[in-house]
JSON list of C-alpha atoms in Angstrom, two decimals:
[
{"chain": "A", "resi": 2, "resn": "UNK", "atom": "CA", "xyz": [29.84, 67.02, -37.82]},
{"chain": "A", "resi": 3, "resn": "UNK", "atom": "CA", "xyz": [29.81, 67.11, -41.51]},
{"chain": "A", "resi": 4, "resn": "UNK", "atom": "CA", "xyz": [28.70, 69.74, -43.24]},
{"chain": "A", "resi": 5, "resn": "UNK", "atom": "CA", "xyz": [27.73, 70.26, -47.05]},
{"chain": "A", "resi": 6, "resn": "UNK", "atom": "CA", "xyz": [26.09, 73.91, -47.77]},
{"chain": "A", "resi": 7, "resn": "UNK", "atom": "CA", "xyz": [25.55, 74.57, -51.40]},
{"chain": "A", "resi": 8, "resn": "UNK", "atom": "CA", "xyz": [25.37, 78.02, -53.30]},
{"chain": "A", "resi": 9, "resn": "UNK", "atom": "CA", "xyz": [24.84, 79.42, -56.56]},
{"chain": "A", "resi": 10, "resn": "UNK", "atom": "CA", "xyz": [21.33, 78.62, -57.71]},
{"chain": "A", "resi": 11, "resn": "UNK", "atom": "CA", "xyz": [18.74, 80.93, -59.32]},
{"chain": "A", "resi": 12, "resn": "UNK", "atom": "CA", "xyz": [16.81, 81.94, -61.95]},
{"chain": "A", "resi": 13, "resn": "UNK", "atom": "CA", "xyz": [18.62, 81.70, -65.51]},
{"chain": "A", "resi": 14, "resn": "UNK", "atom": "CA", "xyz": [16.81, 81.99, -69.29]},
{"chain": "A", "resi": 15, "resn": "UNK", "atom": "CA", "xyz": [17.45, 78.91, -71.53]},
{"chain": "A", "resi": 16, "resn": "UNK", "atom": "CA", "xyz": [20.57, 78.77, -72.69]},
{"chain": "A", "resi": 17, "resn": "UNK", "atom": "CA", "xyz": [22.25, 80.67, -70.40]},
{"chain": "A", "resi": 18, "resn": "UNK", "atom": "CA", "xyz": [24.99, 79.51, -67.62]},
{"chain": "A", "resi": 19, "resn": "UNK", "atom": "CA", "xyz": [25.33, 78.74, -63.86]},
{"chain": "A", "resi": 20, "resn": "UNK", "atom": "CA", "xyz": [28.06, 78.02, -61.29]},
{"chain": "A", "resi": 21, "resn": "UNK", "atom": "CA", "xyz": [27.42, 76.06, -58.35]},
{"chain": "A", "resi": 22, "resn": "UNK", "atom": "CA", "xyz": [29.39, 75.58, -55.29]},
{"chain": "A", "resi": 23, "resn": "UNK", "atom": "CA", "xyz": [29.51, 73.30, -52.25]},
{"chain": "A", "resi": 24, "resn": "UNK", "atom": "CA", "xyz": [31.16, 73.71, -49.14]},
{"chain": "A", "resi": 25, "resn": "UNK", "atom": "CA", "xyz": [32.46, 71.13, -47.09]},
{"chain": "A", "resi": 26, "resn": "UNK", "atom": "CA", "xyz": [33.43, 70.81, -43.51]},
{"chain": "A", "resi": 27, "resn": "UNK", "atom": "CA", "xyz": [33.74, 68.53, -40.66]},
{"chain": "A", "resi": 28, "resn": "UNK", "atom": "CA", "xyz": [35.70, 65.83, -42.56]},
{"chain": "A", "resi": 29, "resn": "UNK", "atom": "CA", "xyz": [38.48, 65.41, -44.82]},
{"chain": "A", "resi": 30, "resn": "UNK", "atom": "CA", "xyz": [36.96, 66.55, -48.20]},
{"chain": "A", "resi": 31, "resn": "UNK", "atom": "CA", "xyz": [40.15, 65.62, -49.99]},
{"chain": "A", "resi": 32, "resn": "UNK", "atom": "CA", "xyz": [39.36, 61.65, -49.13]},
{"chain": "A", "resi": 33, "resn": "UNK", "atom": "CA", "xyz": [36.30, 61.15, -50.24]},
{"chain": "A", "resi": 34, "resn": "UNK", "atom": "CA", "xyz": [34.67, 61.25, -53.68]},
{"chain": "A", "resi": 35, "resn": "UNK", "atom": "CA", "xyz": [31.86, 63.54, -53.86]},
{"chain": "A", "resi": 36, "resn": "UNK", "atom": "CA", "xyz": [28.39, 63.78, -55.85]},
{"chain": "A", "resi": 37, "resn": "UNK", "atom": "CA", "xyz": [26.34, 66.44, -57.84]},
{"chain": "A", "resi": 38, "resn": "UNK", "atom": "CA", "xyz": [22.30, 64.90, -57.17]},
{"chain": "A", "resi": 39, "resn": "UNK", "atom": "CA", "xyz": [19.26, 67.00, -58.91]},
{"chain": "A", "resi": 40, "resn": "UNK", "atom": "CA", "xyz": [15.37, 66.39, -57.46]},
{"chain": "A", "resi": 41, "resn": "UNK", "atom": "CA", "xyz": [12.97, 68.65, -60.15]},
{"chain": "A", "resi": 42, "resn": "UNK", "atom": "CA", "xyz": [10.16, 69.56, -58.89]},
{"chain": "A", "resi": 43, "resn": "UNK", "atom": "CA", "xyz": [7.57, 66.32, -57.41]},
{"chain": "A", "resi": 44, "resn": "UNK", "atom": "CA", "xyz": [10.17, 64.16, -59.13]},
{"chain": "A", "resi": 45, "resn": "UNK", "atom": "CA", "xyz": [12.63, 61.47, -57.36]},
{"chain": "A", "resi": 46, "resn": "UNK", "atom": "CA", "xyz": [16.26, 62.00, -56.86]},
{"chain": "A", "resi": 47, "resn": "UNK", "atom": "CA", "xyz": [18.45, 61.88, -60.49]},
{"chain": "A", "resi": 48, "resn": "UNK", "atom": "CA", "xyz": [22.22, 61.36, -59.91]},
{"chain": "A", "resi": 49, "resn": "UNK", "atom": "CA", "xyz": [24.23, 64.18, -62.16]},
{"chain": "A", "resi": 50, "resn": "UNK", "atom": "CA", "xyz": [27.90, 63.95, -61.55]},
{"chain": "A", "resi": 51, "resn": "UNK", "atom": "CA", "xyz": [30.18, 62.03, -59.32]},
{"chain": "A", "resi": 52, "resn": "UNK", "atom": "CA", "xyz": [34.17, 62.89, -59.07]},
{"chain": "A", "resi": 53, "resn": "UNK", "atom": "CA", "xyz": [36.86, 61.02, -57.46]},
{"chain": "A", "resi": 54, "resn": "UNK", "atom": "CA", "xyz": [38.99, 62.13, -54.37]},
{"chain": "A", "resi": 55, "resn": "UNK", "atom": "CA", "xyz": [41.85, 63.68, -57.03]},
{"chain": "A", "resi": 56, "resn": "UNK", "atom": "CA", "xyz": [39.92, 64.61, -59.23]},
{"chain": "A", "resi": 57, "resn": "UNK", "atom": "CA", "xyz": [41.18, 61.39, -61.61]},
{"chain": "A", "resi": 58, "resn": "UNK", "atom": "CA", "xyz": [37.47, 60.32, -62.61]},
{"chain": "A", "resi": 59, "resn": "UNK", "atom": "CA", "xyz": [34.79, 62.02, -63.39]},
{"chain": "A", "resi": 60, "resn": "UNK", "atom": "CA", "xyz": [31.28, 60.62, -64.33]},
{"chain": "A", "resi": 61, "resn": "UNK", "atom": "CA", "xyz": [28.18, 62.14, -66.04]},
{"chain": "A", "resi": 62, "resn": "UNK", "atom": "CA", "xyz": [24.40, 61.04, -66.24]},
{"chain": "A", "resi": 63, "resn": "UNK", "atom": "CA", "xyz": [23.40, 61.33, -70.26]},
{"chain": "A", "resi": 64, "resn": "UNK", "atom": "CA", "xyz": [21.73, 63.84, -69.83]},
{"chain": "A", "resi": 65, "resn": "UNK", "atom": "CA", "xyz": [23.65, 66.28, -68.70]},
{"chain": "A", "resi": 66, "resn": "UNK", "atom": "CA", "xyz": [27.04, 65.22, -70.52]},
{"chain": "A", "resi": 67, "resn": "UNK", "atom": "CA", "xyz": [28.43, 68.18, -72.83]},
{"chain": "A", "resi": 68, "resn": "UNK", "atom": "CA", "xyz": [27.09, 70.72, -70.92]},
{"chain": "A", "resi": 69, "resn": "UNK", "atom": "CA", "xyz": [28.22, 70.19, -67.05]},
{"chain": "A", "resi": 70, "resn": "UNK", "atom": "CA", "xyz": [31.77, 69.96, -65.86]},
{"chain": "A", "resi": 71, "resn": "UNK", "atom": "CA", "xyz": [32.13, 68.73, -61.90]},
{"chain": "A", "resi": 72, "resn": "UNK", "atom": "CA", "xyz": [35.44, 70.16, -60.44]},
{"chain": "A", "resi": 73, "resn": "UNK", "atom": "CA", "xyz": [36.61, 70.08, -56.87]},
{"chain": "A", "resi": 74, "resn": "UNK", "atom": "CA", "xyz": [39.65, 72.56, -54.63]},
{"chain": "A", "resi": 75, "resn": "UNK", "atom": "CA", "xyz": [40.66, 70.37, -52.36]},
{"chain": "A", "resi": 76, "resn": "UNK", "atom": "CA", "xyz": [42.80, 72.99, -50.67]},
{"chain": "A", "resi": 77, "resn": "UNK", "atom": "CA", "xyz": [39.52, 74.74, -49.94]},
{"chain": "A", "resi": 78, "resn": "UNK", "atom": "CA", "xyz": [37.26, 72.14, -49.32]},
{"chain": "A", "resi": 79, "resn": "UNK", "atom": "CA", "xyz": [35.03, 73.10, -52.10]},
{"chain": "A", "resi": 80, "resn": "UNK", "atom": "CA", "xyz": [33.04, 71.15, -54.99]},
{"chain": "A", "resi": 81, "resn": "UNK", "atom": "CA", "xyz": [31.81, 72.85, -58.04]},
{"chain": "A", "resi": 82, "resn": "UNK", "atom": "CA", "xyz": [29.09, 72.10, -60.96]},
{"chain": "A", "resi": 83, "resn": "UNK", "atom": "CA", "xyz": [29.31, 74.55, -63.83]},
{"chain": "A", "resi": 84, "resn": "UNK", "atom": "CA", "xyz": [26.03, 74.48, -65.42]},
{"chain": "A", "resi": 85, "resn": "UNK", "atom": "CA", "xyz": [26.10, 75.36, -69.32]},
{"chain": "A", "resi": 86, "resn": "UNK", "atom": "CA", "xyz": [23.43, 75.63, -71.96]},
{"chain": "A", "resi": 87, "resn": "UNK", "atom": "CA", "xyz": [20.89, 74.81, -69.75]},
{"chain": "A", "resi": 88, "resn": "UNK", "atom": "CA", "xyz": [17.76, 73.56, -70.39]},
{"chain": "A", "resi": 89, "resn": "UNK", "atom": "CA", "xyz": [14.14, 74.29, -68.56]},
{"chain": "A", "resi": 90, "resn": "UNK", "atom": "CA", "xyz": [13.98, 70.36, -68.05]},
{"chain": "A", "resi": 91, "resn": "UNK", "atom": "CA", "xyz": [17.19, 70.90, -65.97]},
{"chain": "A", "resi": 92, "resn": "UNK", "atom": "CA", "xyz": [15.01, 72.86, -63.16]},
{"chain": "A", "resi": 93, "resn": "UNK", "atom": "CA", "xyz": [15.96, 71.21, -60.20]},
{"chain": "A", "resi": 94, "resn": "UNK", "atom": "CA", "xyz": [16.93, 71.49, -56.24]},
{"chain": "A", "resi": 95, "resn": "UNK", "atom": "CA", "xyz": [20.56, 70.27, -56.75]},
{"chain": "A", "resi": 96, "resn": "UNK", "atom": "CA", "xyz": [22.42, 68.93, -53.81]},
{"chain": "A", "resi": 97, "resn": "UNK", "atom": "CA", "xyz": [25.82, 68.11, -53.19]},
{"chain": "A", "resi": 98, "resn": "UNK", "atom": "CA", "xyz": [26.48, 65.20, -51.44]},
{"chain": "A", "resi": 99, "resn": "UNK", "atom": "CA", "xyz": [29.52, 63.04, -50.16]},
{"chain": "A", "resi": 100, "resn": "UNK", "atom": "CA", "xyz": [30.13, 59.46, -51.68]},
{"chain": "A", "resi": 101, "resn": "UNK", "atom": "CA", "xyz": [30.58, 56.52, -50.19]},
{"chain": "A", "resi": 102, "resn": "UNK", "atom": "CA", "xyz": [30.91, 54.28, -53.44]},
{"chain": "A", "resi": 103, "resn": "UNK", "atom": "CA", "xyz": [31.01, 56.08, -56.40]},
{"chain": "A", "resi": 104, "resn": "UNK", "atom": "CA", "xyz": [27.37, 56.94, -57.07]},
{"chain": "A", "resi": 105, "resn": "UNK", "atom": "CA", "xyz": [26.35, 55.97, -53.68]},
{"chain": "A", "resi": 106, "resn": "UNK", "atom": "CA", "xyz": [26.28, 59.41, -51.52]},
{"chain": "A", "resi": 107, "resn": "UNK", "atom": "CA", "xyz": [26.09, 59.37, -47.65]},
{"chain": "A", "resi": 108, "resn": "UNK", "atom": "CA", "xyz": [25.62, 62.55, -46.20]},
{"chain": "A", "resi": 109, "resn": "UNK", "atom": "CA", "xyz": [23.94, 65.59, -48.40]},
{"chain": "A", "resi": 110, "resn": "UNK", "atom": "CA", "xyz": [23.80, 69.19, -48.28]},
{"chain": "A", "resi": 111, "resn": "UNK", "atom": "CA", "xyz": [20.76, 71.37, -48.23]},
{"chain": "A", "resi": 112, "resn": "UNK", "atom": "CA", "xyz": [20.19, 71.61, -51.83]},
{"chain": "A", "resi": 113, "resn": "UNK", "atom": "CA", "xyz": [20.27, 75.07, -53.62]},
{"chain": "A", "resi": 114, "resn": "UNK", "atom": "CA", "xyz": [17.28, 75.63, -56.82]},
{"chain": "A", "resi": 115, "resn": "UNK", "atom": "CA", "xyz": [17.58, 76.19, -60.39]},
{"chain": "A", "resi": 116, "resn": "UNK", "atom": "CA", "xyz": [15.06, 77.29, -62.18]},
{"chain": "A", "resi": 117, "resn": "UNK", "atom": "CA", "xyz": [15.68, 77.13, -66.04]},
{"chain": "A", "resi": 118, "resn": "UNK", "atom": "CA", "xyz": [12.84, 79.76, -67.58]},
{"chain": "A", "resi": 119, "resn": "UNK", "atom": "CA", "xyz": [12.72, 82.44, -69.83]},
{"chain": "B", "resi": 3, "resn": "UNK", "atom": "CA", "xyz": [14.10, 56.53, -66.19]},
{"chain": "B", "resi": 4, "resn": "UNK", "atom": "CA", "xyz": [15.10, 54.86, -63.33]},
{"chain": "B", "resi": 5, "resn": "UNK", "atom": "CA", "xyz": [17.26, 50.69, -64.00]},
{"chain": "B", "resi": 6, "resn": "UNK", "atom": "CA", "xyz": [15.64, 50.23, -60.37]},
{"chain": "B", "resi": 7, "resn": "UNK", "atom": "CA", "xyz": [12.31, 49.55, -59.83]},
{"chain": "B", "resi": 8, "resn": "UNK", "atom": "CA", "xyz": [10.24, 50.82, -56.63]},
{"chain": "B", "resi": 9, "resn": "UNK", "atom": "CA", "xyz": [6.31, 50.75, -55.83]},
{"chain": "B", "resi": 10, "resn": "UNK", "atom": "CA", "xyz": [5.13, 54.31, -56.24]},
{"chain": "B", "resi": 11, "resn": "UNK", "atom": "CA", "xyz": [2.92, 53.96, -53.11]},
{"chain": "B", "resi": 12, "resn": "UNK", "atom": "CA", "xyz": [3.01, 51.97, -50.62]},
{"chain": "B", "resi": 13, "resn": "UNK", "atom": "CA", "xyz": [1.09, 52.41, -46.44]},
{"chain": "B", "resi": 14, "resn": "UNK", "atom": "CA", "xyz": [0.97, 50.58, -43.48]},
{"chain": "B", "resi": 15, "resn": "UNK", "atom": "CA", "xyz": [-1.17, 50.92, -40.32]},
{"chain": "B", "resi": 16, "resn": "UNK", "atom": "CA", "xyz": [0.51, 52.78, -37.21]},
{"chain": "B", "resi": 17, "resn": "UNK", "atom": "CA", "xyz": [2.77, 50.08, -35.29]},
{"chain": "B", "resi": 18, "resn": "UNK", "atom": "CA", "xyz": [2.60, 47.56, -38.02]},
{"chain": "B", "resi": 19, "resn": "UNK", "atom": "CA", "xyz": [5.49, 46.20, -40.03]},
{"chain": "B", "resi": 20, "resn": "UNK", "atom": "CA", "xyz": [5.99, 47.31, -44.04]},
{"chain": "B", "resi": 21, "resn": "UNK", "atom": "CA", "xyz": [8.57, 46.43, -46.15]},
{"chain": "B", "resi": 22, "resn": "UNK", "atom": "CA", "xyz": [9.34, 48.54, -49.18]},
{"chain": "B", "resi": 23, "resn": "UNK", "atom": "CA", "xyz": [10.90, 46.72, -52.40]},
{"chain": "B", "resi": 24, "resn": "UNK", "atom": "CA", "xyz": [13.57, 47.54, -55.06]},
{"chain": "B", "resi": 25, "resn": "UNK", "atom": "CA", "xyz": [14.34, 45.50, -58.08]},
{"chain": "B", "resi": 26, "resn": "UNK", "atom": "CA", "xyz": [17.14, 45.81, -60.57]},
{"chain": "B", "resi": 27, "resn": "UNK", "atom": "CA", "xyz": [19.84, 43.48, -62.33]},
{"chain": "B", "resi": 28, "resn": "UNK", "atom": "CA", "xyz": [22.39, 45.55, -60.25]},
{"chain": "B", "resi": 29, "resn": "UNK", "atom": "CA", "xyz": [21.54, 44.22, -57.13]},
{"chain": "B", "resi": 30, "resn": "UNK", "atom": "CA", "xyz": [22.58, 40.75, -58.29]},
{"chain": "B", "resi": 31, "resn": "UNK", "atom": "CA", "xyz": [26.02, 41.83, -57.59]},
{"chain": "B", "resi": 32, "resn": "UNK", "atom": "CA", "xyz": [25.69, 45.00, -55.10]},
{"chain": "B", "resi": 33, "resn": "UNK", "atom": "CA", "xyz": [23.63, 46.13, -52.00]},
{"chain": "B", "resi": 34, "resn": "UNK", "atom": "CA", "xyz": [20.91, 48.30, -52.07]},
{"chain": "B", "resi": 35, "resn": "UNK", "atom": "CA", "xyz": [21.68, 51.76, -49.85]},
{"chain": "B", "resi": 36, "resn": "UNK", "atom": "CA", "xyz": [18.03, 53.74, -48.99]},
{"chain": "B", "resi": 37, "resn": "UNK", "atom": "CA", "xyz": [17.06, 57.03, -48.42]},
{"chain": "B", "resi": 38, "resn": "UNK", "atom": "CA", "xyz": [14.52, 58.40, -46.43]},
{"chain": "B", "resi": 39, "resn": "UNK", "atom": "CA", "xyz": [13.26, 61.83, -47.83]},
{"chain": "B", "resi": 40, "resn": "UNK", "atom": "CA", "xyz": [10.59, 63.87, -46.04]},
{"chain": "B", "resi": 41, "resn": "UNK", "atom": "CA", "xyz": [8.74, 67.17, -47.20]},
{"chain": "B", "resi": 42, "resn": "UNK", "atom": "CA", "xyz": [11.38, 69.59, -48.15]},
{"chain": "B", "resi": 43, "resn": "UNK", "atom": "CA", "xyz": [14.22, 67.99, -46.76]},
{"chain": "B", "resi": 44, "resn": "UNK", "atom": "CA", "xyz": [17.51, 66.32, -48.25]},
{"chain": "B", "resi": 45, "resn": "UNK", "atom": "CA", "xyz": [17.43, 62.73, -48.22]},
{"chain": "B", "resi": 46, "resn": "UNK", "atom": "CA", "xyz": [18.79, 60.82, -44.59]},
{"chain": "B", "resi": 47, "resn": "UNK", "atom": "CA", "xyz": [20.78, 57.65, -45.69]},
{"chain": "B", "resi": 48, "resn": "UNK", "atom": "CA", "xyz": [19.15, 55.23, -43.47]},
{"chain": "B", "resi": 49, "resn": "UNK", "atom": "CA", "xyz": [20.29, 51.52, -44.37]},
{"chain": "B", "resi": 50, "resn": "UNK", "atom": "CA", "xyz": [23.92, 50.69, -46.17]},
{"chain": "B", "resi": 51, "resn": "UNK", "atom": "CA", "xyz": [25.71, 47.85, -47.19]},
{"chain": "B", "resi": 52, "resn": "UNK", "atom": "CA", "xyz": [24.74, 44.23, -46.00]},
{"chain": "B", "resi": 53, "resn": "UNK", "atom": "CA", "xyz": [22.11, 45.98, -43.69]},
{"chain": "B", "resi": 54, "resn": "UNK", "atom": "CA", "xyz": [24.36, 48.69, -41.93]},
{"chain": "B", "resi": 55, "resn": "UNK", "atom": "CA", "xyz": [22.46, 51.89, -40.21]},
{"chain": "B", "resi": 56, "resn": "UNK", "atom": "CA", "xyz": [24.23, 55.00, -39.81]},
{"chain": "B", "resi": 57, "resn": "UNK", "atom": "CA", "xyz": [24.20, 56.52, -36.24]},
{"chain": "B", "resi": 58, "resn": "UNK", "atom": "CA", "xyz": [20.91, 58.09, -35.39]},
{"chain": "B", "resi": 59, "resn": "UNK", "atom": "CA", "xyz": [18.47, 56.04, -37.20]},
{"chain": "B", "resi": 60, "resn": "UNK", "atom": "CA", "xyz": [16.67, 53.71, -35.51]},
{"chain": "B", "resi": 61, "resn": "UNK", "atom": "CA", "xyz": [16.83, 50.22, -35.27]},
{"chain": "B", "resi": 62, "resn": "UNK", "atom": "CA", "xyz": [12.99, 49.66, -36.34]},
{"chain": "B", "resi": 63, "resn": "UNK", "atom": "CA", "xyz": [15.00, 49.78, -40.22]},
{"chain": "B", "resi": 64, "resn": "UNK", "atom": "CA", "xyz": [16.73, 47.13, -41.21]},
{"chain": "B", "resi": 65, "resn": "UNK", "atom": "CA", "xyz": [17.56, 46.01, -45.00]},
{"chain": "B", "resi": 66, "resn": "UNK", "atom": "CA", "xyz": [17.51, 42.85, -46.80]},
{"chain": "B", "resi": 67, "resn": "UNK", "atom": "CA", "xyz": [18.69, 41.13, -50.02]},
{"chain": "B", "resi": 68, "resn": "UNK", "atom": "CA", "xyz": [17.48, 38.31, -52.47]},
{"chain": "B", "resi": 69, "resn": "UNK", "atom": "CA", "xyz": [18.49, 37.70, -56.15]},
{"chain": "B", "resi": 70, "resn": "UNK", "atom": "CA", "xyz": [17.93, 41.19, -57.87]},
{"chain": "B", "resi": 71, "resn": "UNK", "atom": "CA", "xyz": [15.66, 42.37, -54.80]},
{"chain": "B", "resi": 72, "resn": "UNK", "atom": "CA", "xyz": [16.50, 44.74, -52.39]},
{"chain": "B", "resi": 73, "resn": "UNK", "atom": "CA", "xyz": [14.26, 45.10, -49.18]},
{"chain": "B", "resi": 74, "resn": "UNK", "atom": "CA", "xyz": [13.62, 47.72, -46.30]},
{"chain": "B", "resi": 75, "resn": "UNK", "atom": "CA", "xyz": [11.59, 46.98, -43.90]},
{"chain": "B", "resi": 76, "resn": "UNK", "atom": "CA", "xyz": [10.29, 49.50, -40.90]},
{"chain": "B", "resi": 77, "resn": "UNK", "atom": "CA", "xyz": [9.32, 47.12, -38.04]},
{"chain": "B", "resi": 78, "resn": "UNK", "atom": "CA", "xyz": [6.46, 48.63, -35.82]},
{"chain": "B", "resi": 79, "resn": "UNK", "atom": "CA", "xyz": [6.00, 51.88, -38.40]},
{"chain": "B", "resi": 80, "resn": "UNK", "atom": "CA", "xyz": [5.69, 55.49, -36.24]},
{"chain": "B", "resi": 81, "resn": "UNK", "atom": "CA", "xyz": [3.81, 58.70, -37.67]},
{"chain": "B", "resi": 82, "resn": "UNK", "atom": "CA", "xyz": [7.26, 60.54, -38.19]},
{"chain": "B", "resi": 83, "resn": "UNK", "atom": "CA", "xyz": [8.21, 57.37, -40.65]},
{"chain": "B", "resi": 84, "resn": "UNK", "atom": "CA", "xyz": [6.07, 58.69, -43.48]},
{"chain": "B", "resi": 85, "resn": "UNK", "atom": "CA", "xyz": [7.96, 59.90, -46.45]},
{"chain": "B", "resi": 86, "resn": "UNK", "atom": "CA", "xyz": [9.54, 58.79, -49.00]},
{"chain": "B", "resi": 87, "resn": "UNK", "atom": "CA", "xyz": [12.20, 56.40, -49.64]},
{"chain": "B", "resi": 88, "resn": "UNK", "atom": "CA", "xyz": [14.55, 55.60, -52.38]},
{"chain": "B", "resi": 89, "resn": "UNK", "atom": "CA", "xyz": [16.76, 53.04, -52.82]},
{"chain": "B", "resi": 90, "resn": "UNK", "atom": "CA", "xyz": [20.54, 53.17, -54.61]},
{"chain": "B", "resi": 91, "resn": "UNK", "atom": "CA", "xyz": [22.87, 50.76, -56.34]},
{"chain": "B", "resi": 92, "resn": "UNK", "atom": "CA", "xyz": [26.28, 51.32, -57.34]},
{"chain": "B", "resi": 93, "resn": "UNK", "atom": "CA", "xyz": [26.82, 50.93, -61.02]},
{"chain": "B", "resi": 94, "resn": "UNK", "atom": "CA", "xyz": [23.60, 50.51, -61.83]},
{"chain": "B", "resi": 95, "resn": "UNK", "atom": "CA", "xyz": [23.27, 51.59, -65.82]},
{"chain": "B", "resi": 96, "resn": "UNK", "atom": "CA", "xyz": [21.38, 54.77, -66.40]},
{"chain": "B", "resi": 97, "resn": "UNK", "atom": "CA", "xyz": [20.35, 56.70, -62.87]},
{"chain": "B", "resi": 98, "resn": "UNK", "atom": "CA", "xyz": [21.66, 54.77, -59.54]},
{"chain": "B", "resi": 99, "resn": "UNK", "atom": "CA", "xyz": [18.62, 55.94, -57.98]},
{"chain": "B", "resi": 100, "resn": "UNK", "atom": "CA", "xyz": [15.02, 54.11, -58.38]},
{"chain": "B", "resi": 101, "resn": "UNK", "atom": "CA", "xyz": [12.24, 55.83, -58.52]},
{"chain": "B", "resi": 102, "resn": "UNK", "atom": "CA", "xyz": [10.77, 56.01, -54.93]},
{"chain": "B", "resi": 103, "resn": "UNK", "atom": "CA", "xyz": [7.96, 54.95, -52.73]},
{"chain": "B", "resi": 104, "resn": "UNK", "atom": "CA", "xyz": [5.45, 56.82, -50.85]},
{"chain": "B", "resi": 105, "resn": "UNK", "atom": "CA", "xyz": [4.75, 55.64, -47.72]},
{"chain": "B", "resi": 106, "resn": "UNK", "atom": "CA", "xyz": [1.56, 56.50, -45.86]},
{"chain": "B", "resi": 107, "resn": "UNK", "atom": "CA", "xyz": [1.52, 55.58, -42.05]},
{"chain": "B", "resi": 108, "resn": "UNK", "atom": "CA", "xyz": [-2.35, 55.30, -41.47]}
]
């Protein structure tokens, strides 16, 4: 069964930084490409980040690029956002999710909240 | 801002059919996947590719395609089918995902 479980989200002041994590199991991680997808609050799904198997491409939504970085361990079956200068319009439940094209994700996590707010 | 357009709000009478609509230039070239989303859950893939449906999801969805107009349609709509539904492109410009549609099951 796959399994995505995300971790890491909170309460941060503008500005400030945040590392999220996603664990994977139930498939091998180090096949597929994988996806970093934000909902804010009574708003539709925004697609943040996608990165390849290897790690050899890397994508950004606008509005995010400069101050996110998507990273994966394969060895540990783990995908990463780190979250930088962030922004109250950046509030969000972000989930991780696995791709089946490169911005096209099939199964998702839970979702773990940010909340941007001084 | 979504490059794929969705109805904000769509409903259908219990046991009727309703078919929810996505437009964008992408879908010239790609299918459409959809999502099914319900009250603080993570969004179920329910239709990919061609019209594909993952294991689990019943056969009352199916999806459809014409020009830059992506369909899915919920044949004989049950109470646990209200939620809402997005629908995905690959390489669509700006976000992949539209906007959504609210469906009411009356």
């Amino acid at each position: 069964e796959v399994q995505l479980v995300e971790s890491g989200g909170g309460l941060v002041k503008p500005g400030g930084s945040l590392r999220l994590s996603c664990a994977a199991s139930g498939f091998t991680f180090s096949s597929y490409s994988m996806n970093w997808v934000r909902q804010a609050p009574g708003k539709g799904l925004e697609w943040v980040s996608s990165i390849s198997s290897s790690s050899s491409y890397i994508y950004y939504a606008d509005s995010v690029k400069g101050r996110f970085t998507i990273s994966r361990d394969n060895a540990k079956n783990s995908l990463y956002l780190q979250m930088n200068s962030l922004r109250a319009e950046d509030t969000a439940v972000y989930y991780c999710a696995r791709a089946v094209t490169v911005t096209t994700p099939d199964y998702w996590g839970q979702g773990t909240l940010v909340t941007v707010s001084s | 801002s979504s490059e794929l357009t969705q109805d904000p709000a769509v409903s259908v009478a219990l046991g009727q059919t309703v078919r929810i609509t996505c437009q964008g230039d992408s879908l010239r070239s790609y299918y459409a996947s959809w999502y099914q989303q319900k009250p603080g859950q993570a969004p179920v893939l329910v239709i990919y590719g061609k019209n594909n449906r993952p294991s689990g999801i019943p056969d009352r969805f199916s999806g459809s395609s014409s020009g830059n107009t992506a369909s899915l349609t919920i044949t004989g709509a049950q109470a646990e089918d209200e939620a809402d539904y997005y629908c995905n492109s690959r390489d669509s410009s700006g976000n992949p995902f539209g906007g959504g549609t609210k469906l009411t099951v009356l």
